[in-house]
Structures are given as C-alpha cells and as structure tokens.
Short mmCIF file of C-alpha atoms and ligand atoms in Angstrom, two decimals:
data_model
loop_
_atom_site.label_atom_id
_atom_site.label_comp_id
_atom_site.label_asym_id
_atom_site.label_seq_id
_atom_site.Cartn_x
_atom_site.Cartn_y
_atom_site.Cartn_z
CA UNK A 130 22.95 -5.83 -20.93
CA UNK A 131 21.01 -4.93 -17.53
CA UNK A 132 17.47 -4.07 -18.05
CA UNK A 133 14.43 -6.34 -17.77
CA UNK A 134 11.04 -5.86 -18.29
CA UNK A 135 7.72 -6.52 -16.66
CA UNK A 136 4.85 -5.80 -19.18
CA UNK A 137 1.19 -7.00 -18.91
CA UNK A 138 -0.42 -8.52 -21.97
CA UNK A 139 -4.16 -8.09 -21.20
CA UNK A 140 -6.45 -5.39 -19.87
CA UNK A 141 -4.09 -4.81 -16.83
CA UNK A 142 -4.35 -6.05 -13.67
CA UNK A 143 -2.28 -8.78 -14.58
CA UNK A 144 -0.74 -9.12 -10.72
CA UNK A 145 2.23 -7.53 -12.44
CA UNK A 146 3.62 -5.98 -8.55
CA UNK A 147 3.90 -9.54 -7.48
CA UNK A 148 6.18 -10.43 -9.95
CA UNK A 149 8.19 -7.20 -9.89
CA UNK A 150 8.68 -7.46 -6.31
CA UNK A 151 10.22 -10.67 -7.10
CA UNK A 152 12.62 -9.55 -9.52
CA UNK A 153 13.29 -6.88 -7.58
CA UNK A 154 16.00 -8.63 -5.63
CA UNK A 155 17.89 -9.50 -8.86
CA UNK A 156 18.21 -5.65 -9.73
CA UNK A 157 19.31 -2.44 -8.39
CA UNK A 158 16.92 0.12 -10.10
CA UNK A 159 13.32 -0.37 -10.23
CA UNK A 160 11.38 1.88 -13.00
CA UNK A 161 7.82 2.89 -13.58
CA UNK A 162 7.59 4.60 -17.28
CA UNK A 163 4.03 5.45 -17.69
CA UNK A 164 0.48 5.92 -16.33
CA UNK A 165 -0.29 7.25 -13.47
CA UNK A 166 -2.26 7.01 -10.22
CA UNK A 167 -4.91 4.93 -12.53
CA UNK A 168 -2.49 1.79 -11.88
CA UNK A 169 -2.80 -0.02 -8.79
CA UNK A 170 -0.75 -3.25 -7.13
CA UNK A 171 -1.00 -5.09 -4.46
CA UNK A 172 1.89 -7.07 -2.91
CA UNK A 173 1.66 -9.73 -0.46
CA UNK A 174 4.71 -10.52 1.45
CA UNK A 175 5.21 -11.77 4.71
CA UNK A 176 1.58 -11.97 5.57
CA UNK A 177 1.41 -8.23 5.22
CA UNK A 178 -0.91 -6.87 2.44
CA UNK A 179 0.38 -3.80 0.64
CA UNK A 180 -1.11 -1.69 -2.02
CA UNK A 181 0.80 0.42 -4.35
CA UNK A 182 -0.15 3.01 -7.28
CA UNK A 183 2.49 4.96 -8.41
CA UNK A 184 5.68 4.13 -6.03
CA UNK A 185 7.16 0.78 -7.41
CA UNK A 186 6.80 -1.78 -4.75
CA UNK A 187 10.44 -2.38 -5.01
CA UNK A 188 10.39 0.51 -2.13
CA UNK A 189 9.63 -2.56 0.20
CA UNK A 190 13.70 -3.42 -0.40
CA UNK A 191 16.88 -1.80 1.18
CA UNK A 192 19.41 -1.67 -1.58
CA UNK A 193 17.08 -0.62 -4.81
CA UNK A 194 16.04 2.72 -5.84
CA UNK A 195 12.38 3.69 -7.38
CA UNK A 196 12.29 5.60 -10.26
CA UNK A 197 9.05 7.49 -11.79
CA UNK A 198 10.14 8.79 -15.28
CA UNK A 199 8.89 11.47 -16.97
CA UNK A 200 6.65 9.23 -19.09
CA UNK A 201 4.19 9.16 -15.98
CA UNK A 202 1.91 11.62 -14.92
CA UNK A 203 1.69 12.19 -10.90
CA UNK A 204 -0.54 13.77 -8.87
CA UNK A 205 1.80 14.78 -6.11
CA UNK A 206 -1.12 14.41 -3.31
CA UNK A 207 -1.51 10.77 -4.04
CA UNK A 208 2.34 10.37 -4.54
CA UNK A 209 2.90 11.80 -0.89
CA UNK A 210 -0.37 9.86 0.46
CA UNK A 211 1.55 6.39 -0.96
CA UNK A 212 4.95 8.01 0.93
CA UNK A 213 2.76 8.16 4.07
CA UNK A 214 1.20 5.05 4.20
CA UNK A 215 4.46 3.35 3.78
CA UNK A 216 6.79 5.03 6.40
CA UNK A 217 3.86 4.88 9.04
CA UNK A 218 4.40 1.04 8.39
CA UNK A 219 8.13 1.39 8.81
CA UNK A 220 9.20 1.39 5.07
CA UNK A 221 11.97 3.70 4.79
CA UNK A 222 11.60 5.93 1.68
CA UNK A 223 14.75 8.33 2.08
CA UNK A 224 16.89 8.12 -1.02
CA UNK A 225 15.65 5.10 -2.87
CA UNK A 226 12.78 7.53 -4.12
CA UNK A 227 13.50 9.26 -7.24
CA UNK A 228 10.61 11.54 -9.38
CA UNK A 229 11.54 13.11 -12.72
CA UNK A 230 10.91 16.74 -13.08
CA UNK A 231 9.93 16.12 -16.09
CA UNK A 232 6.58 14.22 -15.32
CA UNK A 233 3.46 16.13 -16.06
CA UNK A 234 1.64 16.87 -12.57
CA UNK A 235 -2.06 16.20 -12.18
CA UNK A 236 -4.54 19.26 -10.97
CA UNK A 237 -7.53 19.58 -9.96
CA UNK A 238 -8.87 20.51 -13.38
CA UNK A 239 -7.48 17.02 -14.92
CA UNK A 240 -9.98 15.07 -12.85
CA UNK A 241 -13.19 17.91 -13.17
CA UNK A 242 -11.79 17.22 -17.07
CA UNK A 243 -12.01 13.25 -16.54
CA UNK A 244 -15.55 13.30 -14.69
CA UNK A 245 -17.02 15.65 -17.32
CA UNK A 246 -15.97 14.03 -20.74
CA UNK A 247 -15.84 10.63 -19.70
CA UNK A 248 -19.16 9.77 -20.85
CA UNK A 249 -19.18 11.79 -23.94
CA UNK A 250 -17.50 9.08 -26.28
CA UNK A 251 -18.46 8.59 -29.96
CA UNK A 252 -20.21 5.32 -30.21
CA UNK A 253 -22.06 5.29 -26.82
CA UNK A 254 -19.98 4.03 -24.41
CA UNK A 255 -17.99 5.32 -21.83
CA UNK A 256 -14.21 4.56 -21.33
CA UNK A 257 -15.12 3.92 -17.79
CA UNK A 258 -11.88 5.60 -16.62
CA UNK A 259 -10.41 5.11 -13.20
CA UNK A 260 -11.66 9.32 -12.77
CA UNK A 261 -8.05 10.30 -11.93
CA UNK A 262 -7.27 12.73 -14.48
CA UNK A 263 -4.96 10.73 -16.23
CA UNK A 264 -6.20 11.45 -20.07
CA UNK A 265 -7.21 15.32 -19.09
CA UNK A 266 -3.24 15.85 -18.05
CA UNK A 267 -1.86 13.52 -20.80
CA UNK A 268 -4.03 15.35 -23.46
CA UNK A 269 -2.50 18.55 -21.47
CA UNK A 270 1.24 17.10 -22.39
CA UNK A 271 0.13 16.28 -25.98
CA UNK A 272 -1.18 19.88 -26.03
CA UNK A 273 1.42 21.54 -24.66
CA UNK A 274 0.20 25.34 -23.82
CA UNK A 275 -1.48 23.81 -20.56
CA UNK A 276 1.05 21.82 -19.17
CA UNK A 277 2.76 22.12 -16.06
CA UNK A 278 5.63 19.62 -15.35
CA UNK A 279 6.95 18.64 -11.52
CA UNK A 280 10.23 20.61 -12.15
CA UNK A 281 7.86 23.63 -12.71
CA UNK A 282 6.53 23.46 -9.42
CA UNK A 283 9.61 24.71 -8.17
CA UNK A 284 10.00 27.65 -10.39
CA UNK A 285 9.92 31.27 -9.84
CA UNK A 286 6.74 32.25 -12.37
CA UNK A 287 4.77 28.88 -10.80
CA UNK A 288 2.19 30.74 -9.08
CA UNK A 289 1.17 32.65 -12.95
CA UNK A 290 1.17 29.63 -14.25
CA UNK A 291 -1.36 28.12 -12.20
CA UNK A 292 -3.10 31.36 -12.77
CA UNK A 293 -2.79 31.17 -16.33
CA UNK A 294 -4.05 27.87 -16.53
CA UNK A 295 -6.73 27.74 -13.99
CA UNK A 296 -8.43 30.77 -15.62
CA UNK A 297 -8.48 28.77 -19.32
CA UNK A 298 -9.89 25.99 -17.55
CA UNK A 299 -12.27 27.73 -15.60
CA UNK A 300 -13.56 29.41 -19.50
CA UNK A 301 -13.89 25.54 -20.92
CA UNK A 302 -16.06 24.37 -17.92
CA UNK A 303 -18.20 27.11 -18.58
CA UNK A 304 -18.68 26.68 -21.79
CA UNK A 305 -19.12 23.04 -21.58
CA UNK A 306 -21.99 24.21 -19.28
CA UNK A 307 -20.86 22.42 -16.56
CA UNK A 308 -22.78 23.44 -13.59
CA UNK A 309 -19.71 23.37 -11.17
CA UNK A 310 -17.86 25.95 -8.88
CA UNK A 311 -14.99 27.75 -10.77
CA UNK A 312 -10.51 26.63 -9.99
CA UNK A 313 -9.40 28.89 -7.24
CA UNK A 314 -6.03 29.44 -8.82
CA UNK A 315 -4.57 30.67 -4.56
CA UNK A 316 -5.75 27.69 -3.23
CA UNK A 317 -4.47 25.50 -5.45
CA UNK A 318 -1.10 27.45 -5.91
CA UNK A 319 -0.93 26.78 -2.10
CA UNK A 320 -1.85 22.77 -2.34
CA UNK A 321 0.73 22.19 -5.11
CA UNK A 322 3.96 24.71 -3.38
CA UNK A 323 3.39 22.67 -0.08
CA UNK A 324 3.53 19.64 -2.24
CA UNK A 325 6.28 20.66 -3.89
CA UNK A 326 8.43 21.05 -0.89
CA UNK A 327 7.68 17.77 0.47
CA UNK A 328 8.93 15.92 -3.00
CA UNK A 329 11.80 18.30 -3.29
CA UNK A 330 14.11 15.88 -1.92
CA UNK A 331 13.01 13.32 -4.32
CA UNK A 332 13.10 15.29 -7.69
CA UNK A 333 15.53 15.00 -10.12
CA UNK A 334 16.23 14.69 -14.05
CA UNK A 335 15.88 10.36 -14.11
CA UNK A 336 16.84 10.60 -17.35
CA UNK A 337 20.40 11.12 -16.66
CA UNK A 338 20.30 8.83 -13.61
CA UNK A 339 19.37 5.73 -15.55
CA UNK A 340 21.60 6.15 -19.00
CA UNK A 341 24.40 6.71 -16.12
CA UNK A 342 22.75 3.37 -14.57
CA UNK A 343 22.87 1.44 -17.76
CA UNK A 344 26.41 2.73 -18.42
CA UNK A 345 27.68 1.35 -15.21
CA UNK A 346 25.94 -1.65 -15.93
CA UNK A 347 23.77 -1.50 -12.92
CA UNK A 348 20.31 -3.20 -13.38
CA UNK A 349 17.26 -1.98 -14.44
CA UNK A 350 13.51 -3.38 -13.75
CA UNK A 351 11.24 -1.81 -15.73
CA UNK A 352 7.64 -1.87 -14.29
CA UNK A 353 4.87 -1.92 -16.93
CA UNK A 354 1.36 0.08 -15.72
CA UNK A 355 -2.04 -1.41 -16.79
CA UNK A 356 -1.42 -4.17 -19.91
CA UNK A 357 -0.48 -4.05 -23.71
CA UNK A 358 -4.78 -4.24 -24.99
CA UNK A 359 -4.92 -0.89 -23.26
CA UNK A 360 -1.68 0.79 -25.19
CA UNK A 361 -2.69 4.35 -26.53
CA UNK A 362 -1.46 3.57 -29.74
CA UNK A 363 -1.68 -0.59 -30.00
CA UNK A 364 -4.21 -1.18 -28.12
CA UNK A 365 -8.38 -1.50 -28.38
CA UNK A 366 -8.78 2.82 -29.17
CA UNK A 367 -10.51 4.19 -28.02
CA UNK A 368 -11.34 1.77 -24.56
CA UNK A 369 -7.36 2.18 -23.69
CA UNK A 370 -5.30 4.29 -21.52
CA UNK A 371 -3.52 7.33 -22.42
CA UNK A 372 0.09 6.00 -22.30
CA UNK A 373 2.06 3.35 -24.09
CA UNK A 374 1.28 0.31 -21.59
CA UNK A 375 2.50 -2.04 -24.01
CA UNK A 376 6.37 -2.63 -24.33
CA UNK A 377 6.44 -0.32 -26.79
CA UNK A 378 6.31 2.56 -24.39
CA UNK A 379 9.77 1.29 -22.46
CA UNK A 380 11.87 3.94 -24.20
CA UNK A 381 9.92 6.27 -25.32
CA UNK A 382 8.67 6.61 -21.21
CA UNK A 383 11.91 5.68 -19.18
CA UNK A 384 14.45 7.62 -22.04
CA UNK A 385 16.20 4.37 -22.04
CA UNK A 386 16.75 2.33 -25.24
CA UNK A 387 15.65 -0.22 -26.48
CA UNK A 388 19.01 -1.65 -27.08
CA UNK A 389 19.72 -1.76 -22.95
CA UNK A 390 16.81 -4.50 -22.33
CA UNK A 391 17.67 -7.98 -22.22
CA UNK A 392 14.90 -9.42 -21.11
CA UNK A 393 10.99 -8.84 -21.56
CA UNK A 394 8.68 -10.98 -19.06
CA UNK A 395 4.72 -10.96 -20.75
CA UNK A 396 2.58 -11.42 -17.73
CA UNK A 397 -1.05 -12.85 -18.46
CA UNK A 398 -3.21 -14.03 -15.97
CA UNK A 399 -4.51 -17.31 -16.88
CA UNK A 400 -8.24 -15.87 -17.54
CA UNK A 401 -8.62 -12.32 -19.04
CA UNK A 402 -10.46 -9.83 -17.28
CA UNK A 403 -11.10 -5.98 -17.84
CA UNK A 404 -12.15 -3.23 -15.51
CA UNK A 405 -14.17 -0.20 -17.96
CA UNK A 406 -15.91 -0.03 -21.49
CA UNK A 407 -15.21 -1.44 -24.58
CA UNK A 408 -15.11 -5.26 -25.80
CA UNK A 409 -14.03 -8.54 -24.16
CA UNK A 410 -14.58 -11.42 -26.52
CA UNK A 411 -14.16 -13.93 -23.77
CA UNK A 412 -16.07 -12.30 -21.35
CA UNK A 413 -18.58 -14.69 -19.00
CA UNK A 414 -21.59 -13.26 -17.84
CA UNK A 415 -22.42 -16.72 -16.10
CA UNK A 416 -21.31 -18.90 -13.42
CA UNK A 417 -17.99 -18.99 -14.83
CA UNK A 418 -17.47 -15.39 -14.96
CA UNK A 419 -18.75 -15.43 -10.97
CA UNK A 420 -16.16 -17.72 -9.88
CA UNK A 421 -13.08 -16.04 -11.67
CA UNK A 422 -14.71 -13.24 -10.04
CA UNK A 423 -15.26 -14.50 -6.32
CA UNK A 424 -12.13 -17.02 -6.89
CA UNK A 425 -9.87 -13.98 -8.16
CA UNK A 426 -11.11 -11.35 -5.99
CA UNK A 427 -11.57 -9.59 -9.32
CA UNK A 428 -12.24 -5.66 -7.92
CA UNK A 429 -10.05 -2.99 -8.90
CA UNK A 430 -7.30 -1.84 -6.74
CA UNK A 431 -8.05 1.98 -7.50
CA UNK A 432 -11.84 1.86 -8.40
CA UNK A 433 -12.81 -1.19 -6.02
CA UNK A 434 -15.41 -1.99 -9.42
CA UNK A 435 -16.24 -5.37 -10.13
CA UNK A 436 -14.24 -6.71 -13.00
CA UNK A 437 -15.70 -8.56 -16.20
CA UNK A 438 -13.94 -12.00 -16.22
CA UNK A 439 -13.56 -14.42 -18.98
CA UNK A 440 -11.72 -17.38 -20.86
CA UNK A 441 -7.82 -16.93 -21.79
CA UNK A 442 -7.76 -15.15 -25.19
CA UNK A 443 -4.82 -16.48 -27.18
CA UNK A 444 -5.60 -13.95 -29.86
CA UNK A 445 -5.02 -10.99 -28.14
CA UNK A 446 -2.04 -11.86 -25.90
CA UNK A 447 -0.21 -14.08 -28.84
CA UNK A 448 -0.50 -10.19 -30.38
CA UNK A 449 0.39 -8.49 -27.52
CA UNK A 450 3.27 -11.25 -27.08
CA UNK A 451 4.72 -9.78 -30.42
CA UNK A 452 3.99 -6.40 -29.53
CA UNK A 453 6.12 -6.43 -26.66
CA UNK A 454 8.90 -8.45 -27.40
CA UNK A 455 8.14 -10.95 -24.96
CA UNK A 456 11.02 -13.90 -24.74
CA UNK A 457 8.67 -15.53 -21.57
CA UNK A 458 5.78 -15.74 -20.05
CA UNK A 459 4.28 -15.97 -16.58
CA UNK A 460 0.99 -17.26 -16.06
CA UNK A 461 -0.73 -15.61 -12.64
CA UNK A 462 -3.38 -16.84 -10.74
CA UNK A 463 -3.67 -20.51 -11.84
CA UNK A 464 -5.26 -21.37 -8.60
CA UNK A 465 -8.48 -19.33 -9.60
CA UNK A 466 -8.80 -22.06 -12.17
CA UNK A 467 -9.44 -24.90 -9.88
CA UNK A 468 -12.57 -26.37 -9.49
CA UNK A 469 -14.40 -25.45 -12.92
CA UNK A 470 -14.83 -28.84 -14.82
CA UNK A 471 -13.50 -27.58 -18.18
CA UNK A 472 -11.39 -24.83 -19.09
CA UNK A 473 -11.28 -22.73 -22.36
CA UNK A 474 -8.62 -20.63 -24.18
CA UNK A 475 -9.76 -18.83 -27.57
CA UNK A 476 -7.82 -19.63 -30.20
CA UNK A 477 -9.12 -17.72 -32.68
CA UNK A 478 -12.20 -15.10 -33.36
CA UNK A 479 -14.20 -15.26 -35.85
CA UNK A 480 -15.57 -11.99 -37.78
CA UNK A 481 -18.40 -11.84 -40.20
CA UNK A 482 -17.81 -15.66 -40.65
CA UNK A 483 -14.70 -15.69 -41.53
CA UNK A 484 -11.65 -17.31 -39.11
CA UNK A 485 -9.23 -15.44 -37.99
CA UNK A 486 -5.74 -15.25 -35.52
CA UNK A 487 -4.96 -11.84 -36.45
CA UNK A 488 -6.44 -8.85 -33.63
CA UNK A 489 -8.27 -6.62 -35.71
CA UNK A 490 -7.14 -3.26 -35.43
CA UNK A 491 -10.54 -1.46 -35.13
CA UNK A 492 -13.07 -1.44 -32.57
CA UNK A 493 -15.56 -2.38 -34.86
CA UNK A 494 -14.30 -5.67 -36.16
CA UNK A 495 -12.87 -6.65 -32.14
CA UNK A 496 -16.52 -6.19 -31.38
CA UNK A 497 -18.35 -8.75 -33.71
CA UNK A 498 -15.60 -10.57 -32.90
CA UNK A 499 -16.34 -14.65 -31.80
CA UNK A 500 -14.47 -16.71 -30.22
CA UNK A 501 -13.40 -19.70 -30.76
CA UNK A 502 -12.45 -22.35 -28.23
CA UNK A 503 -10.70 -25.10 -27.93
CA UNK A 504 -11.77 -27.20 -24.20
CA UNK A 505 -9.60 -28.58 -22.15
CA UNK A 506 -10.41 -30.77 -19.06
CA UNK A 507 -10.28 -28.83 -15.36
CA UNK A 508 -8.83 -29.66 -12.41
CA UNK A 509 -10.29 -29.57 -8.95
CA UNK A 510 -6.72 -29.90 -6.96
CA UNK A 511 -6.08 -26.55 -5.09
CA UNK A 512 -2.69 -25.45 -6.14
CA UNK A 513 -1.91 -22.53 -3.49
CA UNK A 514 0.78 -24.93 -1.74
CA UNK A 515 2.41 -26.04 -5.37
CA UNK A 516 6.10 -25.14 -5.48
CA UNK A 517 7.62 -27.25 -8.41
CA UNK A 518 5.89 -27.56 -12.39
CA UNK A 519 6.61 -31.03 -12.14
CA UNK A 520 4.26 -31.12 -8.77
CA UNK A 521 1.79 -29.27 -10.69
CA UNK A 522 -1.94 -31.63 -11.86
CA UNK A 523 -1.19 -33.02 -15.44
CA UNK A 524 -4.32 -31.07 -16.31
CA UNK A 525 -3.20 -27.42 -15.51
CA UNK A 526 0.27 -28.27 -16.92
CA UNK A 527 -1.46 -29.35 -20.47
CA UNK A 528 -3.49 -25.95 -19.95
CA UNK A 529 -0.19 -24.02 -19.65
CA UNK A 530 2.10 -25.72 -21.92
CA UNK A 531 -1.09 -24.75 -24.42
CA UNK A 532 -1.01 -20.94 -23.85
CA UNK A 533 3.42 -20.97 -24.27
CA UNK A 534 2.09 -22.75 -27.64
CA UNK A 535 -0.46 -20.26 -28.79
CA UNK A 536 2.01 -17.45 -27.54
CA UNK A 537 4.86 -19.12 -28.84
CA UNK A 538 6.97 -18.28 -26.14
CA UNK A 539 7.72 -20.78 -22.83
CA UNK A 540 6.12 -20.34 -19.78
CA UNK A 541 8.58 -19.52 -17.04
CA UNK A 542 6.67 -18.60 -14.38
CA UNK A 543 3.46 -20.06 -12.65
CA UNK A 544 1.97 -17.85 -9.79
CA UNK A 545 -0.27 -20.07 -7.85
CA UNK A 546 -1.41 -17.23 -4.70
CA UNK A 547 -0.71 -14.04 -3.79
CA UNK A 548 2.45 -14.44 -1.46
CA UNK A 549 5.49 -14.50 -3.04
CA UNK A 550 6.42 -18.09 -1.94
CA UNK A 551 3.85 -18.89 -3.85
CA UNK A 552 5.91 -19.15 -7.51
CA UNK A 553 6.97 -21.65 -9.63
CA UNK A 554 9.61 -20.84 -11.76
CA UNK A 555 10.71 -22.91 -13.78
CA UNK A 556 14.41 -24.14 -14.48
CA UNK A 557 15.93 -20.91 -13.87
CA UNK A 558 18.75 -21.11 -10.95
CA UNK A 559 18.22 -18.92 -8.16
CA UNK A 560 19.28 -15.45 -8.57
CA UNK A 561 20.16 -15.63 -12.12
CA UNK A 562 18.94 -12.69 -14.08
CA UNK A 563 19.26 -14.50 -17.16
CA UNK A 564 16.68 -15.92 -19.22
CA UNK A 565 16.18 -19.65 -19.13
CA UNK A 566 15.08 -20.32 -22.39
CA UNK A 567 16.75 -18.88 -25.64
CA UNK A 568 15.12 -15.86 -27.26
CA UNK A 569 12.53 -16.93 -29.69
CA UNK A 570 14.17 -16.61 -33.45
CA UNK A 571 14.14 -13.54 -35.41
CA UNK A 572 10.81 -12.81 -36.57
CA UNK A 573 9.93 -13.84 -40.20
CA UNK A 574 6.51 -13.82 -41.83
CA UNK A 575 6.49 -18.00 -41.13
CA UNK A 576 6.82 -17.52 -37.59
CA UNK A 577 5.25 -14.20 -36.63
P1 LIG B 605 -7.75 5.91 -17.44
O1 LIG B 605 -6.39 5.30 -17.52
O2 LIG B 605 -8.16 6.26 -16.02
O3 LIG B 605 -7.95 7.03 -18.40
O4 LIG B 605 -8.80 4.77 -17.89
C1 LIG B 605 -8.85 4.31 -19.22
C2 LIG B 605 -9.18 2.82 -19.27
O5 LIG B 605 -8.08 2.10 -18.75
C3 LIG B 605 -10.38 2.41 -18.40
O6 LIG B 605 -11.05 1.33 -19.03
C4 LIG B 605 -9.75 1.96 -17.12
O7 LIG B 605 -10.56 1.06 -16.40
C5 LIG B 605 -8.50 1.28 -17.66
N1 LIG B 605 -7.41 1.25 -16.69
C6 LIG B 605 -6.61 2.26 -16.31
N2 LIG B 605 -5.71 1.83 -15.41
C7 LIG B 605 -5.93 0.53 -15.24
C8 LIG B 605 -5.28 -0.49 -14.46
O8 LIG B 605 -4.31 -0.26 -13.75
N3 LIG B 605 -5.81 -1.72 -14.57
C9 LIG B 605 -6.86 -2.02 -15.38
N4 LIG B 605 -7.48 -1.12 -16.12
C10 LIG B 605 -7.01 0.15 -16.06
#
C-alpha cells in the first residue's frame, strides 16, 4: 500500500517540511489535506533557505506532483505569491502543481472576520490566530450559504456571488459595529477573476487524481499542516486550528482512505513549543525557555511572533501518538538541546492532586494541569555534524530512547540541523519506503 504520512504531534511547527522534503524522493505524489496559508515551512537544502505555506515543498523536485485537496482553504493571492517566489528562483512549477476545485477560497472578508472576532473568546483569551482568515472561511464551509469554492471562481454566476456575499458581510460588520470601510464586491470580483485565470492551469478535481494514484499504486506523501494538540476536533478547543491537523484529518481532507496509508511518521520536536493562546504545561518562562528560543530560532514562519518554549511533554504527544496512528517517530532539533545541564520530559500532569497520563479533554483541567518530570543529565557536545545514532553522546541517546518509551513507538529519525544532510535515520536502507520497525500491536486497553 503507497501512502505515508507526515503528521506533527505538538503545537505545530514541528520542522515537519524538512522531513517531507526528505521523503519526498521516495514518492511520486506529495499531498497537503488541510489548513491553509496559517502553515508555514521552511526547507534548507543546498545552502539555499526556502519558505513554504501552502505549496508542498516537494515542488523543489522534478518527478513529483503537489497536490492541495479540497480539505484546505487557499487564498489564491498568497498561492500565486508562493508560485512567484519560486519560479523567480528557477523552480519550475508547470504541471507538478495541482489545486482542487473543491477548496474553499479565502476573501477579503475571512481575514476583516479573523481580525475582528479574534479577541472575543469566552474565557478571556485570544486564540492568537495567524490573522489569515482561516477560521472565518472554514466556519464559511461549515456554514455553507457563504461559501465560495476555487471551481466557482470559474463559473458563469461568479461575479453575483461575490455580490451576494460581500453585501451579507458588509450587514455583519455593521452590526458588529465595526468601524471599517464596507467589501467593494467590483473590486474584489476583479482580484479573484484575474486570480482565477492564473491558477486555471492548475485546477482540477484531486480527488479523482489521487484514488486513480492509489489504484496504480503510485505513492502518496501526505503532508500534515500545524500538529495533532491543535486538531479542531482532538485537540486543546478552543486554542486549535480550524481543520483536522491531527492524522485523523488524512481522509476526511485528501478523500483518500484510510485503508491506502502504510505508514504514519509522528514528528515531535524534542522540546514543545506553541505560537498563540491557550495552555502549555511545560512552558519556560526562564533561561531555559530563552535558549530553546535563541537556540531554535523559535519565531513563526507566518507571524514572525516569538514562540513559548518548554520541556518535552510525554503526555500530550504519547496521546497524540495514538491519535494519529503513529508506527515512528522523529525527533527534530536535538541540537537545540545542547548545552543546558539537565534536560526534562513530563511524564505525567498532575490535576487537583491527583496523577495522571491521560490528556484531559477540557481546557479547564489541561490548564491546572502540573507537570511532572523526570531529569535527565544534558549534554554540551554540539551535534549539527552527527550522522550515525551510534555517533550520537550516550546522554541524548538515553534522552531519546526515553521519549520512543513514553510514546511507545521507536524513534527512527533524529534531525540534528536544518539541512537535510543533517538526519539520522536509523536502520532503514536507503530508499526503502518501508518501515523499519514492525507496527506497534493492535491496540488493547493493556497497551493503549
Ligand atoms: P489559525 O489557524 O490562524 O486560526 O490560528 C489558530 C491557532 O493555531 C493559533 O494559536 C495559531 O497560532 C495556531 N497555528 C495556526 N497555524 C499554525 C502553524 O502552522 N504552526 C503553529 N501554530 C499554528
């Protein structure tokens, strides 16, 4: 069976792009199933930096083609911005681009939506979204009456649409008060047509394309946006994303079963960090928090805003290992690590006094949440020139082997720097697909 998948088990911002560009070579179809323009990546490779939202960096390869299913929402500005930036650096886009028609498009009102209701969230706190009109047009899809997909952009009643829809809006802002200057439906008719045209080429139903992919038995990446904590459904609600960023959302955002993926890669970075509201149990306001910080260059790709860093928490990603079906694990940015004198991983919270390994399912209880830590030594070897496990410090390889215990799954991967020479992976031959390691045994209530 051909598909693998590439999911984040934290906040996001798990250096997910690295690895996918990795895999990429091992597949023929690369496919990004949810989010939007909120996601960001940045791949190294061959001393050239590049930074991706919505295009899956396996656009950097001849031979693969992108797919953005209708599970994502795109803003085709952005989209065509990404398409520019690339081909004025010589990537050529041509026919390895692929957009479904049925993705919901981003306007103008989504983000005016975003700005305005962000900070109106029960509780206090703001979602701190990434301001891109990603919940506004998901909420849009959800609702139905409002939304305009890409194929519509190309149909003969678009211009009434936008119209239709602009006016609607233009009667919310209003009365939400919102002291701004009302959607003028002609202009934006105008934006979208001309952005229409210039993704023409590259629209299509990827539905069909991939179950004919699968069929052939071509293979299928599938890229995961942000990480499983932020999942709409499964996630820490209401501090999450709009989409299914968990493996959960695979399907239900590419239209390809379940039953096609073989293989599901959980990608934690070996601290957590999280960019917005809501809680981080680990979270270091203190020296340690500066140097993941500094160490990690911990700003968001999108947002540039300084991310809260903290301690590994076992809790959450041994759920969000289960969530997603994760058979392996890579650990990124291990080298940020080096140089603190102890390390900790959270092994367990505990609420109102009482110990726990479960993630609680409300905000509430995640919230009074403590951690608790078990201490290993650190290591003060820098690790950006490491190629082999066996070459890694006995200290960081104690810290690993204690996360694939938590997790329960084996950790395959090591990313030890941002180019992709530097990756250890471990006992896999070269440019096999398959997984190393045999999938972890069914699930029963002993070992779940
Ligand atoms: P939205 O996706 O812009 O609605 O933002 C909702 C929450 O998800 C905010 O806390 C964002 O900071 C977070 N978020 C969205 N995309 C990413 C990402 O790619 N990495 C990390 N956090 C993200």
């Amino acid at each position: 069976m051909p598909g693998t998948c590439v999911i984040g088990l934290q906040w996001g911002d798990e250096a997910k792009g690295k690895l996918v560009d990795l895999l990429t070579e091992q597949h023929d179809v690369v496919v990004r199933y949810q989010g939007g323009a909120n996601a960001g990546h940045t791949v190294v490779s061959g001393g050239q930096t590049w930074k991706l939202s919505l295009i899956p960096s396996g656009i950097l390869r001849d031979g693969v083609t992108c797919v953005v299913t209708g599970g994502v929402v795109l803003d085709p500005a952005s989209v065509i911005r990404e398409m520019d930036g690339l081909e004025s650096r010589g990537v050529r886009i041509g026919d390895k681009l692929l957009l479904s028609d049925r993705a919901h498009v981003v306007f103008p009102w989504h983000v005016t939506e975003d700005r305005l209701l962000d900070g109106i969230v029960s509780g206090g706190e703001a979602i701190g979204t990434t301001g891109r009109g990603i919940g506004p047009c998901y909420r849009d899809k959800v609702g139905r009456s409002l939304a305009v997909r890409l194929g519509d952009l190309f149909r003969p009643d678009f211009r009434e649409r936008v119209a239709h829809v602009a006016e609607v809006k233009n009667r919310l802002f209003a009365g939400w008060g919102a002291s701004i200057p009302p959607l003028d439906p002609a202009a934006i008719h105008a934006e979208y047509a001309a952005h229409a045209e210039r993704l023409r080429p590259h629209v299509g139903d990827t539905t069909s394309f991939l179950l004919d992919a699968v069929e052939e038995g071509k293979r299928l990446l599938f890229e995961g946006a942000q990480g499983s904590l932020l999942d709409i459904d499964h996630g820490t609600f209401p501090y999450v994303t709009s989409s299914n960023s968990s493996g959960v959302g695979v399907a239900s955002g590419s239209g390809v079963p379940g039953r096609w993926v073989e293989r599901v890669i959980g990608v934690v970075k070996a601290y957590s960090t999280r960019v917005g509201g809501g809680p981080l149990p680990t979270e270091q306001v203190n020296a340690v928090g500066e140097h993941l910080r500094e160490r990690g260059r911990e700003y968001g790709t999108v947002t540039m805003r300084p991310r809260r860093c903290g301690w590994f928490d076992a809790v959450a990603a041994r759920y969000t290992t289960r969530l997603s079906g994760v058979d392996e694990l890579a650990v990124m940015l291990l080298d940020v690590l080096s140089g603190l004198d102890e390390v900790r991983i959270c092994s367990a919270y505990e609420i109102d006094g009482r110990r726990t390994t479960r993630f609680p399912s409300h905000i509430d209880d995640l919230k009074r949440a403590v951690p608790v830590y078990e201490t290993l030594p650190g290591w003060s070897d820098d690790l950006s020139g490491v190629r082999g496990y066996g070459d890694l410090p006995v200290r960081a390889r104690a810290y690993l082997d204690r996360i694939g215990d938590l997790l329960g799954r084996p950790v395959s991967i090591v990313s030890v720097g941002p180019d992709r020479a530097q990756t250890i992976i471990r006992h896999a031959s070269p440019g096999s697909t398959a997984t190393p390691w045999p999938r972890p045994p069914h699930p029963t209530a002993a070992n779940a």
